[in-house]
């Protein structure tokens, strides 16, 4: 009997794989332990992988199983509710844009593109319960999907030139070539796990980033951006105060997922790191006639909404053509569209 241990993100629960290998390389039986995913679910995923990829290399099967189980473990259940979606406005006299506090008197647009992209039209939204991935999709997960479907890996030439690159970037957020690739990845996880994986809607993304719709500007642990080797002004003291190393909650570039503290819901990198595809088509006037209950975006379009990214407040909305080429700034995370938690 040979034992294989694959560690998924060190930030989350460790998944341990125990494999009985025979001469043909078949994975029979394939057992996996998880502290939160039921054994029956794991067995069902294993069976689907065997059925769909009978001739696949066993190490890739293990990676796919790891990705599927981890995707369930990392789903954060979010209780639904109502909120006013859109640009919540900022104070007009801002001392430090990284440390803004909302007040009812806030009256200036929080982003210069809010008018152009329609975010200025605040509107009531009511959402059902759902779950959202704790982390952005990593290269480790995206590689498994691409290899399973015969799609060239991102940065394929670099991986040939630089030995060990695949291992070094496995926990980095994966960039995507097109919106459809992000969509298909989430649906693939749904097919393997039996849960309703999909991209989040734009409303679901913003509700989570704003800690269930609160009036905050950044999806960090405290609503502020605190970078290393930076400081902020304290009016009561009349001077700047250095940000301590243990207070840093925001990077200056693209970091491994989960490098900084999660927001109060337990979700990382909704501010900072990658821009993220969501499910909705983009229309600049959609907020003016959006339905209140579980809005899904326009029925058709040529561009898809992207949310989040470097330096932007959480109400900022942007858009990209669905046939965009690879960009170093655009990734995604999956959601599960059901009211009950994926794992307890």
Coordinates of C-alpha atoms in Angstrom, one line a residue:
X1 CA 0.0 0.0 0.0
X2 CA 1.3 3.4 -0.9
X3 CA 0.2 6.6 0.8
X4 CA 0.0 10.0 -0.9
X5 CA -0.5 13.2 1.1
X6 CA -1.4 16.4 -0.8
X7 CA -1.7 19.6 1.2
X8 CA -4.1 22.1 -0.2
X9 CA -3.8 25.7 0.9
X10 CA -1.9 25.9 4.2
X11 CA -4.4 28.5 5.3
X12 CA -7.3 26.0 5.5
X13 CA -8.0 22.6 6.7
X14 CA -5.5 19.9 5.6
X15 CA -6.9 17.2 3.5
X16 CA -5.3 13.8 3.7
X17 CA -5.3 11.4 0.9
X18 CA -4.9 7.7 1.3
X19 CA -4.5 5.8 -2.0
X20 CA -4.3 2.1 -2.7
X21 CA -2.5 1.9 -6.1
X22 CA -2.6 -1.2 -8.3
X23 CA -0.4 -1.8 -11.3
X24 CA -2.7 -0.1 -13.8
X25 CA -2.6 3.1 -11.8
X26 CA -6.4 3.0 -11.1
X27 CA -7.5 4.7 -7.9
X28 CA -9.5 2.0 -6.4
X29 CA -10.4 2.5 -3.6
X30 CA -9.6 6.2 -3.1
X31 CA -10.2 7.4 0.4
X32 CA -10.0 10.9 1.7
X33 CA -10.6 12.4 5.1
X34 CA -12.0 15.8 5.9
X35 CA -13.1 17.4 9.1
X36 CA -16.1 19.1 7.5
X37 CA -17.0 17.3 4.2
X38 CA -19.1 14.1 4.8
X39 CA -17.5 10.8 3.8
X40 CA -20.4 10.0 1.5
X41 CA -19.8 13.3 -0.4
X42 CA -16.2 12.5 -0.8
X43 CA -16.9 9.0 -2.0
X44 CA -19.4 10.4 -4.6
X45 CA -16.8 12.9 -5.8
X46 CA -14.2 10.1 -6.1
X47 CA -16.6 8.0 -8.2
X48 CA -17.4 10.9 -10.5
X49 CA -13.7 11.6 -11.1
X50 CA -13.2 7.9 -11.9
X51 CA -16.2 7.8 -14.3
X52 CA -15.3 11.0 -16.1
X53 CA -11.5 10.6 -16.3
X54 CA -10.8 6.8 -16.4
X55 CA -7.5 7.1 -18.2
X56 CA -6.2 10.2 -16.4
X57 CA -2.9 10.1 -14.5
X58 CA -3.6 9.2 -10.9
X59 CA -1.7 12.3 -9.6
X60 CA -4.0 14.6 -11.5
X61 CA -7.0 12.7 -10.2
X62 CA -5.7 13.3 -6.7
X63 CA -5.3 17.0 -7.5
X64 CA -8.8 17.3 -8.8
X65 CA -10.2 15.5 -5.7
X66 CA -8.2 17.8 -3.5
X67 CA -9.6 20.9 -5.4
X68 CA -13.2 19.7 -5.2
X69 CA -13.1 18.8 -1.5
X70 CA -11.3 22.0 -0.6
X71 CA -13.8 24.0 -2.6
X72 CA -16.5 22.7 -0.3
X73 CA -14.5 23.2 2.8
X74 CA -13.8 26.8 1.9
X75 CA -17.4 27.9 1.3
X76 CA -18.5 30.6 3.7
X77 CA -22.3 30.6 4.3
X78 CA -23.8 34.1 4.2
X79 CA -27.2 34.8 5.7
X80 CA -29.3 36.8 3.2
X81 CA -30.9 40.1 3.9
X82 CA -31.6 43.6 2.5
X83 CA -29.3 46.5 1.8
X84 CA -28.9 49.6 -0.4
X85 CA -26.7 48.5 -3.2
X86 CA -24.6 51.1 -5.1
X87 CA -22.3 54.0 -4.3
X88 CA -22.8 54.9 -0.6
X89 CA -21.0 58.2 -1.1
X90 CA -18.0 59.4 0.8
X91 CA -17.2 62.4 2.9
X92 CA -16.2 65.3 0.6
X93 CA -13.4 66.5 2.8
X94 CA -11.2 63.3 3.1
X95 CA -8.0 63.4 5.1
X96 CA -7.0 59.8 4.2
X97 CA -8.9 57.8 1.6
X98 CA -7.6 54.6 3.1
X99 CA -9.4 55.3 6.4
X100 CA -12.9 56.6 5.6
X101 CA -15.8 56.4 7.9
X102 CA -19.3 56.7 6.5
X103 CA -21.8 59.2 7.9
X104 CA -25.3 60.2 6.7
X105 CA -23.8 63.4 5.5
X106 CA -21.5 61.7 3.0
X107 CA -22.4 63.2 -0.4
X108 CA -19.5 62.8 -2.8
X109 CA -19.1 59.9 -5.2
X110 CA -16.7 57.4 -3.9
X111 CA -15.2 56.7 -7.3
X112 CA -14.7 58.8 -10.4
X113 CA -16.3 56.2 -12.6
X114 CA -19.4 55.8 -10.4
X115 CA -21.5 58.0 -12.7
X116 CA -20.2 56.4 -15.9
X117 CA -20.8 52.8 -14.8
X118 CA -24.1 53.5 -13.1
X119 CA -23.1 52.8 -9.5
X120 CA -24.5 56.2 -8.4
X121 CA -28.0 54.7 -8.5
X122 CA -28.5 53.2 -5.1
X123 CA -31.3 50.7 -4.9
X124 CA -32.7 48.2 -2.4
X125 CA -31.7 44.6 -2.9
X126 CA -32.9 41.6 -0.9
X127 CA -30.9 38.4 -1.2
X128 CA -31.5 34.8 -0.1
X129 CA -28.9 32.9 1.8
X130 CA -25.9 31.7 -0.3
X131 CA -22.3 30.7 0.1
X132 CA -19.1 32.4 -1.2
X133 CA -15.6 31.0 -1.6
X134 CA -13.2 32.1 1.2
X135 CA -10.5 32.6 -1.4
X136 CA -10.0 33.6 -5.0
X137 CA -9.5 30.6 -7.3
X138 CA -5.8 29.7 -7.3
X139 CA -3.5 28.3 -9.9
X140 CA -3.6 25.0 -8.1
X141 CA -7.3 24.8 -8.8
X142 CA -7.2 26.4 -12.3
X143 CA -4.4 24.1 -13.4
X144 CA -6.4 21.0 -12.4
X145 CA -9.4 22.3 -14.5
X146 CA -7.3 23.1 -17.5
X147 CA -5.4 19.9 -17.5
X148 CA -8.6 17.9 -17.1
X149 CA -10.0 19.6 -20.2
X150 CA -6.9 19.8 -22.4
X151 CA -6.6 23.6 -22.1
X152 CA -3.1 25.1 -22.1
X153 CA -1.9 26.2 -18.7
X154 CA -1.5 29.9 -18.1
X155 CA 2.1 31.0 -18.1
X156 CA 3.0 27.7 -19.9
X157 CA 6.2 29.1 -21.5
X158 CA 7.4 30.6 -18.1
X159 CA 6.9 27.2 -16.5
X160 CA 9.2 25.6 -19.0
X161 CA 11.8 28.3 -18.5
X162 CA 11.7 28.5 -14.7
X163 CA 11.9 25.3 -12.9
X164 CA 9.6 25.0 -9.9
X165 CA 7.3 27.9 -11.0
X166 CA 4.2 25.7 -10.9
X167 CA 4.9 24.9 -7.2
X168 CA 5.7 28.5 -6.4
X169 CA 2.5 30.0 -7.8
X170 CA 0.1 27.3 -6.8
X171 CA -1.5 29.4 -4.1
X172 CA -1.5 32.7 -6.1
X173 CA -4.8 33.9 -7.5
X174 CA -5.1 32.5 -11.1
X175 CA -5.7 35.0 -13.9
X176 CA -8.3 34.0 -16.5
X177 CA -8.4 34.4 -20.2
X178 CA -12.2 34.9 -20.6
X179 CA -15.3 35.1 -18.5
X180 CA -16.5 31.8 -19.8
X181 CA -13.4 30.0 -18.3
X182 CA -14.4 31.3 -14.9
X183 CA -18.0 30.3 -15.4
X184 CA -17.1 26.8 -16.6
X185 CA -14.7 26.2 -13.7
X186 CA -17.4 26.9 -11.2
X187 CA -19.9 24.7 -13.0
X188 CA -17.3 22.0 -13.2
X189 CA -17.0 22.0 -9.4
X190 CA -20.7 21.8 -9.3
X191 CA -20.7 18.8 -11.5
X192 CA -18.1 17.0 -9.4
X193 CA -19.6 17.9 -6.0
X194 CA -23.3 17.8 -6.7
X195 CA -23.7 21.4 -5.2
X196 CA -24.9 24.4 -7.1
X197 CA -21.5 26.0 -7.8
X198 CA -21.6 29.1 -10.0
X199 CA -20.1 32.6 -10.2
X200 CA -21.7 34.9 -7.7
X201 CA -24.0 37.6 -8.9
X202 CA -22.9 41.2 -8.7
X203 CA -25.3 41.8 -5.8
X204 CA -24.0 38.8 -3.9
X205 CA -20.4 39.9 -4.4
X206 CA -21.1 43.4 -3.0
X207 CA -23.2 42.2 -0.1
X208 CA -20.4 40.0 1.0
X209 CA -17.7 42.6 0.5
X210 CA -19.7 45.1 2.6
X211 CA -20.1 42.6 5.4
X212 CA -23.8 41.9 4.7
X213 CA -24.5 45.4 3.2
X214 CA -22.9 47.6 5.8
X215 CA -21.7 51.1 4.8
X216 CA -18.0 50.4 4.5
X217 CA -15.5 51.2 1.8
X218 CA -13.0 48.3 2.0
X219 CA -13.5 44.6 2.6
X220 CA -10.8 44.3 5.2
X221 CA -11.0 43.1 8.8
X222 CA -11.7 46.7 10.0
X223 CA -12.9 48.5 6.8
X224 CA -9.6 50.4 6.4
X225 CA -6.6 49.7 4.2
X226 CA -3.4 49.4 6.2
X227 CA -0.3 48.8 4.2
X228 CA 3.2 47.8 5.4
X229 CA 5.6 50.7 6.0
X230 CA 2.8 53.2 5.9
X231 CA 1.1 55.6 8.4
X232 CA -2.1 57.4 9.0
X233 CA -3.1 60.7 10.4
X234 CA -4.8 60.8 13.8
X235 CA -6.6 64.2 14.2
X236 CA -6.8 63.9 18.0
X237 CA -3.1 63.6 18.2
X238 CA -2.4 66.0 15.4
X239 CA 0.2 63.7 13.8
X240 CA 0.7 60.6 11.8
X241 CA 0.9 57.2 13.4
X242 CA 2.9 54.3 11.9
X243 CA 1.1 51.1 11.0
X244 CA 2.6 48.3 13.0
X245 CA 3.5 45.0 11.3
X246 CA 0.7 43.2 13.1
X247 CA -1.8 45.8 11.8
X248 CA -1.1 45.3 8.1
X249 CA -4.2 44.1 6.3
X250 CA -3.7 45.0 2.7
X251 CA -0.9 44.2 0.2
X252 CA 0.7 46.4 -2.4
X253 CA 0.4 44.0 -5.3
X254 CA -0.7 40.4 -6.0
X255 CA -0.2 38.1 -3.0
X256 CA -1.0 34.5 -2.2
X257 CA -4.6 34.2 -1.4
X258 CA -5.4 34.7 2.2
X259 CA -2.2 36.6 2.9
X260 CA -4.1 39.3 4.8
X261 CA -6.8 39.1 7.4
X262 CA -10.3 38.2 6.3
X263 CA -13.3 40.5 6.5
X264 CA -15.7 39.9 9.4
X265 CA -17.5 37.2 7.4
X266 CA -14.3 35.2 7.0
X267 CA -13.7 36.0 3.3
X268 CA -10.3 37.1 2.0
X269 CA -9.2 39.5 -0.7
X270 CA -12.5 41.1 -1.7
X271 CA -10.4 44.2 -1.5
X272 CA -7.0 44.0 -3.1
X273 CA -5.5 41.2 -5.2
X274 CA -7.5 40.4 -8.4
X275 CA -10.5 42.0 -10.1
X276 CA -13.2 39.3 -10.0
X277 CA -15.6 38.2 -12.7
X278 CA -19.2 37.9 -11.6
X279 CA -22.2 36.3 -13.3
X280 CA -24.0 39.5 -14.5
X281 CA -24.0 41.1 -17.9
X282 CA -23.1 44.8 -17.6
X283 CA -25.4 47.7 -18.3
X284 CA -24.7 51.2 -17.0
X285 CA -28.4 51.8 -16.4
X286 CA -29.2 48.4 -14.8
X287 CA -29.2 49.8 -11.2
X288 CA -32.1 52.1 -12.2
X289 CA -34.5 49.2 -12.9
X290 CA -33.0 46.3 -11.0
X291 CA -35.5 44.1 -9.3
X292 CA -35.3 44.0 -5.5
X293 CA -35.2 40.3 -4.9
X294 CA -32.1 38.4 -6.0
X295 CA -31.2 40.5 -9.0
X296 CA -29.4 38.5 -11.8
X297 CA -28.3 41.4 -14.0
X298 CA -29.5 42.2 -17.6
X299 CA -30.6 39.3 -19.8
X300 CA -28.0 40.0 -22.5
X301 CA -25.0 42.1 -23.2
X302 CA -21.5 42.1 -24.6
X303 CA -19.6 42.8 -21.4
X304 CA -19.5 41.1 -18.0
X305 CA -19.2 42.9 -14.7
X306 CA -16.0 42.7 -12.7
X307 CA -15.7 43.7 -9.1
X308 CA -12.9 44.3 -6.6
X309 CA -9.2 44.7 -7.4
X310 CA -6.4 47.0 -6.3
X311 CA -7.2 50.3 -4.6
X312 CA -10.9 50.4 -5.3
X313 CA -13.8 50.8 -2.9
X314 CA -16.2 47.9 -2.7
X315 CA -19.0 49.7 -4.5
X316 CA -17.0 50.3 -7.6
X317 CA -18.2 48.3 -10.6
X318 CA -16.3 47.8 -13.9
X319 CA -16.8 45.7 -17.0
X320 CA -14.8 43.7 -19.5
X321 CA -15.7 42.1 -22.8
X322 CA -16.4 38.4 -22.6
X323 CA -13.7 37.6 -25.1
X324 CA -10.9 39.4 -23.2
X325 CA -7.4 38.0 -23.5
X326 CA -5.3 37.0 -20.5
X327 CA -4.8 39.9 -18.0
X328 CA -2.6 39.8 -14.9
X329 CA -5.3 41.5 -12.9
X330 CA -8.5 39.5 -13.5
X331 CA -9.5 36.4 -11.5
X332 CA -12.6 35.0 -9.8
X333 CA -14.1 33.1 -7.0
X334 CA -17.1 30.7 -6.9
X335 CA -20.4 30.8 -5.0
X336 CA -22.9 28.1 -4.2
X337 CA -26.4 29.0 -5.0
X338 CA -28.4 27.3 -2.2
X339 CA -29.9 28.5 1.1
X340 CA -28.3 25.9 3.3
X341 CA -24.6 25.8 4.2
X342 CA -22.4 23.5 2.1
X343 CA -20.6 22.2 5.2
X344 CA -21.4 22.6 8.9

